[in-house]
Amino acid sequence: MIPITDLARSIGINQDHLSLYGNDKAKVSLAALDAARARRPKNGKLILVSAITPTPAGEGKTVTSIGLAQGIKKNGRSAALALRQPSMGPVFGRKGGAAGGGLSTVQPAREINLHFTGDFHAITSAHNLLAAVIDNQLHFKQTRLAPEGVLWKRVLDCNDRALRSIRTGVDSATERAGGFDITAASEIMAVLCLSESLADLRARIDRLVVGFTAEGEPVRASEFRVTGAMCALLRDALKPNLVQTAEGVPAFVHGGPFANIAHGCNSALATRMALAHADYVVTECGFAFDLGGEKFIDIKCRQTGLAPDAIVLVATIRALKMHGGVALADLEKPDVAALTRGLENLAAHLDAARSFGRPVTVAINRFPADTPEEFAVVREFCAANGTGCALSDVFARGGEGGVELANAVVESIAAAEKTLSPLEFVYADSMPVREKIGAIARRIYGADGVDFLPEAEHRLALFETAGFGGLPVCMAKTQNSISDDEKKLGRPRGFRITVRDFELAAGAGFIVALTGRMMRMPALPRVPSAEKIDVSPDGEITGISGA
Amino acid sequence: MIPITDLARSIGINQDHLSLYGNDKAKVSLAALDAARARRPKNGKLILVSAITPTPAGEGKTVTSIGLAQGIKKNGRSAALALRQPSMGPVFGRKGGAAGGGLSTVQPAREINLHFTGDFHAITSAHNLLAAVIDNQLHFKQTRLAPEGVLWKRVLDCNDRALRSIRTGVDSATERAGGFDITAASEIMAVLCLSESLADLRARIDRLVVGFTAEGEPVRASEFRVTGAMCALLRDALKPNLVQTAEGVPAFVHGGPFANIAHGCNSALATRMALAHADYVVTECGFAFDLGGEKFIDIKCRQTGLAPDAIVLVATIRALKMHGGVALADLEKPDVAALTRGLENLAAHLDAARSFGRPVTVAINRFPADTPEEFAVVREFCAANGTGCALSDVFARGGEGGVELANAVVESIAAAEKTLSPLEFVYADSMPVREKIGAIARRIYGADGVDFLPEAEHRLALFETAGFGGLPVCMAKTQNSISDDEKKLGRPRGFRITVRDFELAAGAGFIVALTGRMMRMPALPRVPSAEKIDVSPDGEITGISGA
């Protein structure tokens, strides 16, 4: 691995702008952004990696993103990554690691998967400081908020089922119902990922709504007088982290908001930092295009002015067969007929992605059991649809296995560059919330319409009356179907979306529309990955994937 | 400030043994200890700083420790510090910082008071991972522990009254009473502070007792199969942190266990690291000598084989007047008569400290309102008692104000060196627990005896039957009196100690005897320090003392 100071220097970041965390990790001060812009006024091209509706194992978006960036570098171009950092909850729970895999990883994977540079801990601390102060002001009767009016919960970066629903202050005057979410689900995480500066962070924390009075008035975090302390806790966490891939591509790995109840993208500052220092930047959004892609555009791009120059849709032969009706246990068997049926799911995401006027390339993330006949079916489909397609073999072959994809994407950008139109969002800020959701449901999901349960109606009225109707909408929806019914595979048709409730993220700047049952605190499985993680007497950590 | 790599090099630690956290903080690998021992077989001298029974504002042990080390350096000798790191709970609560003050601070004080190098976060994560896994095994019926048999709580590094007593898993089959302690009160913190290596850390975590079966059998952490994962989380936290004082004295600031329900000293590894790299090492223990001093010797020295070469007792004219009956509001007024009466408290701690056969120097920590007449009274008392005494003015004058104290301590070590006897503990491991407590109560507190409430009797029988009777005892007692009644100032006489309950810290290796009401989760005051902490748009943090 290249010493991180050398890696930084190679893209023009000098040591004054680095805070080292060992030899292989660093935080980059925001001043480096201004320095880069002065030196290099033109930003790099932004490549958004999304996917089709995945199997439970995922489509390999992260590994494809890393391999794509390595492929771009292999072709002699300047590349960088902007990625989310893993949450320790899933690392010790089901996932066992989230830093890529095979020959396409970000390093040091073990540290990135554990404490990294402490960003999640800082968010946990800031979030819980506010929670403690709210309860303290309830105790001393210093707030106009009543115990039952508090919406601000607590967070931990740990999968802990028993903390989902708790009672706090048992046998005290302020005993009440409460709970813990996982840190990735904290609004502070979403706030950090959308903030452009320490001043922006402060303004967003100040306007966080932590609850409502009985009269329906929003109570903001600013009333609790600890925004300054929270910002002090978050000062370093706001700075993007710089690491590298196994093949030496600079990677800004920063922020990790939930992709269902939040927007699910790495920080805006990491994306900007990467764009300021490389010609091609690969970034990733959460889940499939219907969720992550739409939110990337309608929330992150809307708030930041960023826009993708190209979109990659990761598909696997396995997932396409699943959408064609094959059971999970049989996905290794060749089945061209099922694969062909399953292309409907790809077609749906392709339609949604192409509607934003960006060139879209389908990346087939290769698995060992895939056959040439199956690849040919997907390639023919893409050719017929006038979209690029490339085989990606980056897990097994690293950047070498990403060269075909890299070429396809880079060429698509060059071809589209001259005629690229401004990004059009799915809805305008000024549209009523219900219409915003209707637009997403029809254009992105292919739904016939949207129904709102009484609880949702009630909550929306509260939010709109309080003046939050102009915010964009963050859809909380299953990742297992384009519809809100996780059993509907392929390309569902003739369905409606049901919104059961709303949540307000006034600091992050969106309203969350909840469909189905979203868990903000995951649970550990019967045999958690933690049982396999270990460290040798000389300090070597094992059992974390990507390492 | 000296770049931390230069500071490390100046005491013989080369860069291979450092993990940098910015320019001004580093973790030192345990291999540096072996390297130093090979180079420099003779350890430095260990100076233990304790205090008399304090006023609510404290006696300034930390500032005196730092100033003393600076004074030793001023005199041309090689000095280092081994100190505890601050807990964010009190930083945002009442204290607003704990890195010294005035011209005697450890730096960077703001970072040290906040996340520092993430050790507290690592402990929080490891502790709560075990808690989540215990509840997960209850959920999946994989453990022989019943919900009501669980003693392992959760922790957060935040003062949060509402989390003291909670119910978890509300409306689930495993709903139960639970709670959060502050991270400094975690047994993992005590374990980390007493561990000599990663292997020792693992063995201690394995033998942690997290609860008892209905039949009274102890259930150890090892049964939950995540010791490896916990050690992976703690791998870096186990390495001592290196920073420096305002005058460039190397300071190993590492670990911060509660001084009441735990032993309250910095890590054994930090003490060893300091001793291996400097001729004089200043370290500190919690609260006054009756608590911190006794535990330093009977727990830390017993487990590690370390022993102090000299003891410093910090006293203030203010506290002595308080012990002589002056109200807190009147402590600024000269009052030689009250001061003389208050010397009884100093005498009690002096008797206890001198009973360990180490030279004791009284350090008068100077405050602006103190008068020469008052100093003379204390000096005369010390002379009459045959103990050293020095005025310490290190808050106002830094190391220069610590030279008198430094000379007195260094000379006392030289004078005692030849005749220093092996350290004798207050009790032998083999004594029954009740007798151990009796020995502490009589010899250190001056009590007539000890009473045990029925709950304590019951719990002690459980622990002794399970084979834990050979552990040393960690006394949990008020810091505001030498007795267990916080209202008894001066030198209480004719009193008995009441033990109301016991707790088992089988991993740390002690039994906690609880007297009075000990809070493991502090609360925020009406106006928490967090309201004064802030950060400027360019990242300057304000409102943290010592900075």
mmCIF file of C-alpha atoms in Angstrom, chain A residues 160-444:
data_model
loop_
_atom_site.group_PDB
_atom_site.id
_atom_site.type_symbol
_atom_site.label_atom_id
_atom_site.label_comp_id
_atom_site.label_asym_id
_atom_site.label_seq_id
_atom_site.Cartn_x
_atom_site.Cartn_y
_atom_site.Cartn_z
ATOM 1 C CA ASP A 160 -29.429 -4.723 19.311
ATOM 2 C CA ARG A 161 -32.999 -6.001 19.085
ATOM 3 C CA ALA A 162 -33.663 -5.413 22.794
ATOM 4 C CA LEU A 163 -33.098 -1.666 22.409
ATOM 5 C CA ARG A 164 -35.705 -1.142 19.685
ATOM 6 C CA SER A 165 -38.427 -0.481 22.158
ATOM 7 C CA ILE A 166 -37.529 0.531 25.692
ATOM 8 C CA ARG A 167 -38.890 2.550 28.586
ATOM 9 C CA THR A 168 -36.540 5.172 29.962
ATOM 10 C CA GLY A 169 -36.435 6.857 33.359
ATOM 11 C CA VAL A 170 -38.299 3.925 34.899
ATOM 12 C CA ASP A 171 -40.087 4.975 38.117
ATOM 13 C CA SER A 172 -39.175 8.633 37.587
ATOM 14 C CA ALA A 173 -41.530 11.532 36.880
ATOM 15 C CA THR A 174 -40.417 11.542 33.260
ATOM 16 C CA GLU A 175 -40.693 7.815 32.551
ATOM 17 C CA ARG A 176 -41.629 7.375 28.920
ATOM 18 C CA ALA A 177 -41.442 5.129 25.886
ATOM 19 C CA GLY A 178 -38.210 5.370 23.934
ATOM 20 C CA GLY A 179 -35.827 3.378 21.846
ATOM 21 C CA PHE A 180 -32.511 3.164 20.091
ATOM 22 C CA ASP A 181 -31.928 3.266 16.346
ATOM 23 C CA ILE A 182 -28.703 2.194 14.727
ATOM 24 C CA THR A 183 -26.309 5.121 14.234
ATOM 25 C CA ALA A 184 -26.605 4.909 10.452
ATOM 26 C CA ALA A 185 -30.301 5.751 10.916
ATOM 27 C CA SER A 186 -29.582 8.870 12.958
ATOM 28 C CA GLU A 187 -30.715 12.102 11.380
ATOM 29 C CA ILE A 188 -27.308 13.464 12.431
ATOM 30 C CA MET A 189 -25.788 11.009 9.953
ATOM 31 C CA ALA A 190 -28.004 12.313 7.149
ATOM 32 C CA VAL A 191 -27.240 15.879 8.233
ATOM 33 C CA LEU A 192 -23.494 15.260 8.169
ATOM 34 C CA CYS A 193 -23.760 13.668 4.729
ATOM 35 C CA LEU A 194 -25.589 16.661 3.267
ATOM 36 C CA SER A 195 -23.635 19.442 4.990
ATOM 37 C CA GLU A 196 -21.297 21.615 2.958
ATOM 38 C CA SER A 197 -19.432 23.215 5.862
ATOM 39 C CA LEU A 198 -19.302 23.483 9.627
ATOM 40 C CA ALA A 199 -21.656 26.470 9.353
ATOM 41 C CA ASP A 200 -24.128 24.428 7.307
ATOM 42 C CA LEU A 201 -23.869 21.585 9.817
ATOM 43 C CA ARG A 202 -24.695 24.001 12.626
ATOM 44 C CA ALA A 203 -27.671 25.476 10.782
ATOM 45 C CA ARG A 204 -29.036 22.010 10.046
ATOM 46 C CA ILE A 205 -28.657 20.830 13.649
ATOM 47 C CA ASP A 206 -30.319 24.020 14.872
ATOM 48 C CA ARG A 207 -33.343 23.340 12.698
ATOM 49 C CA LEU A 208 -33.693 19.659 13.540
ATOM 50 C CA VAL A 209 -37.197 19.003 14.866
ATOM 51 C CA VAL A 210 -36.984 16.799 17.968
ATOM 52 C CA GLY A 211 -40.701 16.751 18.743
ATOM 53 C CA PHE A 212 -43.963 18.623 18.688
ATOM 54 C CA THR A 213 -45.896 20.394 21.414
ATOM 55 C CA ALA A 214 -49.463 19.365 22.154
ATOM 56 C CA GLU A 215 -50.505 22.334 20.013
ATOM 57 C CA GLY A 216 -48.604 20.940 17.034
ATOM 58 C CA GLU A 217 -45.716 23.379 17.184
ATOM 59 C CA PRO A 218 -42.384 21.947 16.116
ATOM 60 C CA VAL A 219 -39.664 22.034 18.768
ATOM 61 C CA ARG A 220 -36.225 22.463 17.262
ATOM 62 C CA ALA A 221 -32.871 21.254 18.531
ATOM 63 C CA SER A 222 -31.741 24.868 18.871
ATOM 64 C CA GLU A 223 -33.993 25.247 21.916
ATOM 65 C CA PHE A 224 -31.807 22.812 23.825
ATOM 66 C CA ARG A 225 -28.699 25.020 23.590
ATOM 67 C CA VAL A 226 -26.172 22.320 22.738
ATOM 68 C CA THR A 227 -25.762 22.800 18.996
ATOM 69 C CA GLY A 228 -22.283 24.200 19.637
ATOM 70 C CA ALA A 229 -21.278 21.192 21.714
ATOM 71 C CA MET A 230 -22.716 18.833 19.093
ATOM 72 C CA CYS A 231 -20.761 20.637 16.363
ATOM 73 C CA ALA A 232 -17.597 20.396 18.496
ATOM 74 C CA LEU A 233 -18.190 16.641 18.695
ATOM 75 C CA LEU A 234 -18.698 16.492 14.925
ATOM 76 C CA ARG A 235 -15.925 18.840 13.837
ATOM 77 C CA ASP A 236 -13.512 16.128 12.744
ATOM 78 C CA ALA A 237 -16.223 13.745 11.590
ATOM 79 C CA LEU A 238 -17.272 16.314 8.971
ATOM 80 C CA LYS A 239 -13.885 16.002 7.225
ATOM 81 C CA PRO A 240 -13.842 13.330 4.510
ATOM 82 C CA ASN A 241 -11.624 10.289 5.054
ATOM 83 C CA LEU A 242 -9.021 9.379 2.479
ATOM 84 C CA VAL A 243 -7.949 5.766 1.955
ATOM 85 C CA GLN A 244 -7.127 3.757 -1.159
ATOM 86 C CA THR A 245 -8.237 0.689 -3.092
ATOM 87 C CA ALA A 246 -6.121 -2.449 -3.295
ATOM 88 C CA GLU A 247 -4.750 -1.021 -6.566
ATOM 89 C CA GLY A 248 -3.997 2.431 -5.209
ATOM 90 C CA VAL A 249 -7.043 4.412 -6.366
ATOM 91 C CA PRO A 250 -7.782 7.233 -3.896
ATOM 92 C CA ALA A 251 -11.059 6.608 -2.091
ATOM 93 C CA PHE A 252 -12.991 9.149 -0.049
ATOM 94 C CA VAL A 253 -14.963 6.900 2.286
ATOM 95 C CA HIS A 254 -17.238 9.074 4.338
ATOM 96 C CA GLY A 255 -20.679 8.884 5.906
ATOM 97 C CA GLY A 256 -23.086 5.990 5.856
ATOM 98 C CA PRO A 257 -26.735 6.970 6.148
ATOM 99 C CA PHE A 258 -29.392 4.272 5.954
ATOM 100 C CA ALA A 259 -30.553 3.772 2.390
ATOM 101 C CA ASN A 260 -34.168 3.207 3.380
ATOM 102 C CA ILE A 261 -35.162 5.848 5.919
ATOM 103 C CA ALA A 262 -32.444 8.254 4.779
ATOM 104 C CA HIS A 263 -30.955 9.069 1.389
ATOM 105 C CA GLY A 264 -28.226 6.420 1.579
ATOM 106 C CA CYS A 265 -25.294 8.177 -0.081
ATOM 107 C CA ASN A 266 -21.793 9.076 1.094
ATOM 108 C CA SER A 267 -21.248 12.651 2.190
ATOM 109 C CA ALA A 268 -21.591 15.544 -0.218
ATOM 110 C CA LEU A 269 -18.149 16.715 0.901
ATOM 111 C CA ALA A 270 -16.557 13.375 -0.017
ATOM 112 C CA THR A 271 -18.131 13.552 -3.476
ATOM 113 C CA ARG A 272 -16.913 17.128 -3.905
ATOM 114 C CA MET A 273 -13.455 16.242 -2.631
ATOM 115 C CA ALA A 274 -13.189 13.377 -5.110
ATOM 116 C CA LEU A 275 -14.483 15.531 -8.013
ATOM 117 C CA ALA A 276 -11.971 18.245 -7.176
ATOM 118 C CA HIS A 277 -9.026 15.828 -7.292
ATOM 119 C CA ALA A 278 -9.719 13.348 -10.113
ATOM 120 C CA ASP A 279 -11.057 13.293 -13.668
ATOM 121 C CA TYR A 280 -13.457 10.408 -13.067
ATOM 122 C CA VAL A 281 -15.245 9.831 -9.797
ATOM 123 C CA VAL A 282 -17.195 6.672 -9.061
ATOM 124 C CA THR A 283 -19.868 6.877 -6.376
ATOM 125 C CA GLU A 284 -22.571 4.552 -5.215
ATOM 126 C CA CYS A 285 -26.108 4.888 -3.878
ATOM 127 C CA GLY A 286 -28.129 2.543 -1.713
ATOM 128 C CA PHE A 287 -30.093 -0.501 -2.881
ATOM 129 C CA ALA A 288 -31.555 -0.551 -6.406
ATOM 130 C CA PHE A 289 -32.179 2.428 -8.681
ATOM 131 C CA ASP A 290 -35.830 2.829 -7.623
ATOM 132 C CA LEU A 291 -34.658 3.634 -4.080
ATOM 133 C CA GLY A 292 -31.038 4.794 -4.096
ATOM 134 C CA GLY A 293 -30.932 6.264 -7.581
ATOM 135 C CA GLU A 294 -34.088 8.305 -7.181
ATOM 136 C CA LYS A 295 -32.966 9.631 -3.786
ATOM 137 C CA PHE A 296 -29.485 10.398 -5.057
ATOM 138 C CA ILE A 297 -31.033 12.626 -7.676
ATOM 139 C CA ASP A 298 -34.063 14.038 -5.889
ATOM 140 C CA ILE A 299 -32.379 14.611 -2.521
ATOM 141 C CA LYS A 300 -28.596 14.724 -2.810
ATOM 142 C CA CYS A 301 -28.390 16.339 -6.259
ATOM 143 C CA ARG A 302 -31.269 18.720 -5.473
ATOM 144 C CA GLN A 303 -29.658 19.928 -2.245
ATOM 145 C CA THR A 304 -26.075 20.103 -3.506
ATOM 146 C CA GLY A 305 -26.319 20.947 -7.188
ATOM 147 C CA LEU A 306 -24.258 17.873 -8.032
ATOM 148 C CA ALA A 307 -25.329 15.792 -11.049
ATOM 149 C CA PRO A 308 -24.145 12.463 -12.439
ATOM 150 C CA ASP A 309 -22.506 12.425 -15.872
ATOM 151 C CA ALA A 310 -23.221 8.737 -16.292
ATOM 152 C CA ILE A 311 -25.111 5.976 -14.543
ATOM 153 C CA VAL A 312 -24.084 2.338 -14.128
ATOM 154 C CA LEU A 313 -26.698 -0.307 -13.324
ATOM 155 C CA VAL A 314 -25.169 -3.390 -11.759
ATOM 156 C CA ALA A 315 -26.965 -6.624 -12.586
ATOM 157 C CA THR A 316 -26.124 -10.234 -11.912
ATOM 158 C CA ILE A 317 -27.243 -13.240 -13.871
ATOM 159 C CA ARG A 318 -28.327 -14.691 -10.531
ATOM 160 C CA ALA A 319 -30.670 -11.838 -9.696
ATOM 161 C CA LEU A 320 -32.120 -11.743 -13.196
ATOM 162 C CA LYS A 321 -32.944 -15.453 -12.905
ATOM 163 C CA MET A 322 -34.510 -14.800 -9.507
ATOM 164 C CA HIS A 323 -36.742 -12.169 -11.110
ATOM 165 C CA GLY A 324 -37.562 -14.753 -13.760
ATOM 166 C CA GLY A 325 -38.948 -17.034 -11.067
ATOM 167 C CA VAL A 326 -35.981 -19.221 -10.056
ATOM 168 C CA ALA A 327 -35.700 -20.138 -6.351
ATOM 169 C CA LEU A 328 -32.658 -18.827 -4.448
ATOM 170 C CA ALA A 329 -31.275 -22.350 -4.039
ATOM 171 C CA ASP A 330 -31.264 -22.909 -7.829
ATOM 172 C CA LEU A 331 -29.608 -19.693 -8.978
ATOM 173 C CA GLU A 332 -26.377 -21.446 -9.911
ATOM 174 C CA LYS A 333 -28.080 -23.501 -12.641
ATOM 175 C CA PRO A 334 -28.068 -22.057 -16.184
ATOM 176 C CA ASP A 335 -31.598 -21.012 -17.182
ATOM 177 C CA VAL A 336 -31.823 -18.759 -20.214
ATOM 178 C CA ALA A 337 -35.613 -18.739 -20.224
ATOM 179 C CA ALA A 338 -35.894 -17.508 -16.639
ATOM 180 C CA LEU A 339 -33.106 -15.014 -17.276
ATOM 181 C CA THR A 340 -34.985 -13.619 -20.245
ATOM 182 C CA ARG A 341 -38.163 -13.224 -18.174
ATOM 183 C CA GLY A 342 -36.136 -11.552 -15.417
ATOM 184 C CA LEU A 343 -34.847 -8.863 -17.770
ATOM 185 C CA GLU A 344 -38.130 -7.104 -17.047
ATOM 186 C CA ASN A 345 -36.665 -5.930 -13.745
ATOM 187 C CA LEU A 346 -33.603 -4.533 -15.491
ATOM 188 C CA ALA A 347 -35.873 -2.864 -18.047
ATOM 189 C CA ALA A 348 -37.817 -1.087 -15.304
ATOM 190 C CA HIS A 349 -34.696 0.335 -13.663
ATOM 191 C CA LEU A 350 -33.228 1.172 -17.051
ATOM 192 C CA ASP A 351 -36.319 3.147 -17.989
ATOM 193 C CA ALA A 352 -36.175 5.035 -14.686
ATOM 194 C CA ALA A 353 -32.436 5.713 -14.948
ATOM 195 C CA ARG A 354 -32.526 6.823 -18.579
ATOM 196 C CA SER A 355 -35.348 9.235 -17.875
ATOM 197 C CA PHE A 356 -32.810 11.570 -16.256
ATOM 198 C CA GLY A 357 -31.021 12.111 -19.547
ATOM 199 C CA ARG A 358 -27.731 10.483 -18.571
ATOM 200 C CA PRO A 359 -25.996 7.663 -20.453
ATOM 201 C CA VAL A 360 -26.612 4.364 -18.691
ATOM 202 C CA THR A 361 -24.300 1.358 -18.841
ATOM 203 C CA VAL A 362 -25.344 -2.050 -17.557
ATOM 204 C CA ALA A 363 -22.551 -3.819 -15.686
ATOM 205 C CA ILE A 364 -22.914 -7.588 -15.465
ATOM 206 C CA ASN A 365 -21.149 -8.471 -12.210
ATOM 207 C CA ARG A 366 -19.712 -11.871 -13.033
ATOM 208 C CA PHE A 367 -20.198 -14.888 -10.787
ATOM 209 C CA PRO A 368 -18.421 -18.255 -11.253
ATOM 210 C CA ALA A 369 -21.562 -20.155 -12.322
ATOM 211 C CA ASP A 370 -22.516 -17.681 -15.088
ATOM 212 C CA THR A 371 -22.423 -18.953 -18.698
ATOM 213 C CA PRO A 372 -21.535 -17.210 -21.988
ATOM 214 C CA GLU A 373 -25.075 -17.876 -23.273
ATOM 215 C CA GLU A 374 -26.524 -15.986 -20.323
ATOM 216 C CA PHE A 375 -24.176 -13.042 -20.882
ATOM 217 C CA ALA A 376 -25.191 -12.976 -24.525
ATOM 218 C CA VAL A 377 -28.870 -12.670 -23.588
ATOM 219 C CA VAL A 378 -28.188 -9.598 -21.449
ATOM 220 C CA ARG A 379 -25.920 -8.027 -24.057
ATOM 221 C CA GLU A 380 -28.568 -8.486 -26.743
ATOM 222 C CA PHE A 381 -31.203 -6.971 -24.520
ATOM 223 C CA CYS A 382 -29.029 -3.890 -23.869
ATOM 224 C CA ALA A 383 -28.144 -3.514 -27.545
ATOM 225 C CA ALA A 384 -31.813 -3.693 -28.451
ATOM 226 C CA ASN A 385 -32.517 -1.025 -25.856
ATOM 227 C CA GLY A 386 -29.703 1.197 -27.078
ATOM 228 C CA THR A 387 -27.829 1.119 -23.806
ATOM 229 C CA GLY A 388 -24.229 0.155 -23.070
ATOM 230 C CA CYS A 389 -23.363 -3.162 -21.516
ATOM 231 C CA ALA A 390 -20.126 -4.562 -20.144
ATOM 232 C CA LEU A 391 -18.996 -7.629 -18.290
ATOM 233 C CA SER A 392 -17.378 -6.791 -14.966
ATOM 234 C CA ASP A 393 -15.033 -9.330 -13.404
ATOM 235 C CA VAL A 394 -13.506 -7.143 -10.744
ATOM 236 C CA PHE A 395 -13.872 -9.440 -7.743
ATOM 237 C CA ALA A 396 -11.670 -12.082 -9.372
ATOM 238 C CA ARG A 397 -9.440 -9.849 -11.504
ATOM 239 C CA GLY A 398 -9.412 -6.386 -9.912
ATOM 240 C CA GLY A 399 -9.031 -3.382 -12.223
ATOM 241 C CA GLU A 400 -8.098 -5.650 -15.122
ATOM 242 C CA GLY A 401 -11.570 -7.136 -14.877
ATOM 243 C CA GLY A 402 -13.085 -3.644 -14.918
ATOM 244 C CA VAL A 403 -11.408 -2.317 -18.052
ATOM 245 C CA GLU A 404 -14.283 -3.216 -20.383
ATOM 246 C CA LEU A 405 -16.771 -1.469 -18.102
ATOM 247 C CA ALA A 406 -14.439 1.492 -17.628
ATOM 248 C CA ASN A 407 -14.094 1.970 -21.366
ATOM 249 C CA ALA A 408 -17.829 1.726 -21.924
ATOM 250 C CA VAL A 409 -18.598 4.289 -19.230
ATOM 251 C CA VAL A 410 -15.857 6.736 -20.180
ATOM 252 C CA GLU A 411 -16.915 6.546 -23.837
ATOM 253 C CA SER A 412 -20.558 7.073 -22.909
ATOM 254 C CA ILE A 413 -19.592 10.227 -21.028
ATOM 255 C CA ALA A 414 -17.585 11.566 -23.959
ATOM 256 C CA ALA A 415 -20.452 10.815 -26.332
ATOM 257 C CA ALA A 416 -23.082 12.489 -24.154
ATOM 258 C CA GLU A 417 -20.997 15.394 -22.846
ATOM 259 C CA LYS A 418 -21.866 17.911 -25.551
ATOM 260 C CA THR A 419 -25.599 17.412 -25.313
ATOM 261 C CA LEU A 420 -26.026 16.842 -21.594
ATOM 262 C CA SER A 421 -29.073 18.685 -20.314
ATOM 263 C CA PRO A 422 -29.510 20.030 -16.781
ATOM 264 C CA LEU A 423 -30.748 17.369 -14.396
ATOM 265 C CA GLU A 424 -34.531 17.282 -14.131
ATOM 266 C CA PHE A 425 -35.935 16.122 -10.833
ATOM 267 C CA VAL A 426 -38.959 13.860 -10.526
ATOM 268 C CA TYR A 427 -40.895 16.633 -8.787
ATOM 269 C CA ALA A 428 -40.641 20.315 -7.975
ATOM 270 C CA ASP A 429 -40.176 21.567 -4.394
ATOM 271 C CA SER A 430 -43.412 23.476 -4.701
ATOM 272 C CA MET A 431 -45.579 20.415 -5.376
ATOM 273 C CA PRO A 432 -47.691 19.173 -2.439
ATOM 274 C CA VAL A 433 -46.104 16.194 -0.685
ATOM 275 C CA ARG A 434 -48.812 13.815 -1.894
ATOM 276 C CA GLU A 435 -48.142 14.790 -5.479
ATOM 277 C CA LYS A 436 -44.408 14.383 -5.049
ATOM 278 C CA ILE A 437 -44.976 10.830 -3.861
ATOM 279 C CA GLY A 438 -47.414 10.233 -6.690
ATOM 280 C CA ALA A 439 -44.807 11.351 -9.211
ATOM 281 C CA ILE A 440 -42.157 9.019 -7.775
ATOM 282 C CA ALA A 441 -44.590 6.113 -7.587
ATOM 283 C CA ARG A 442 -45.751 6.473 -11.180
ATOM 284 C CA ARG A 443 -42.534 7.458 -12.917
ATOM 285 C CA ILE A 444 -39.998 5.383 -10.948
#
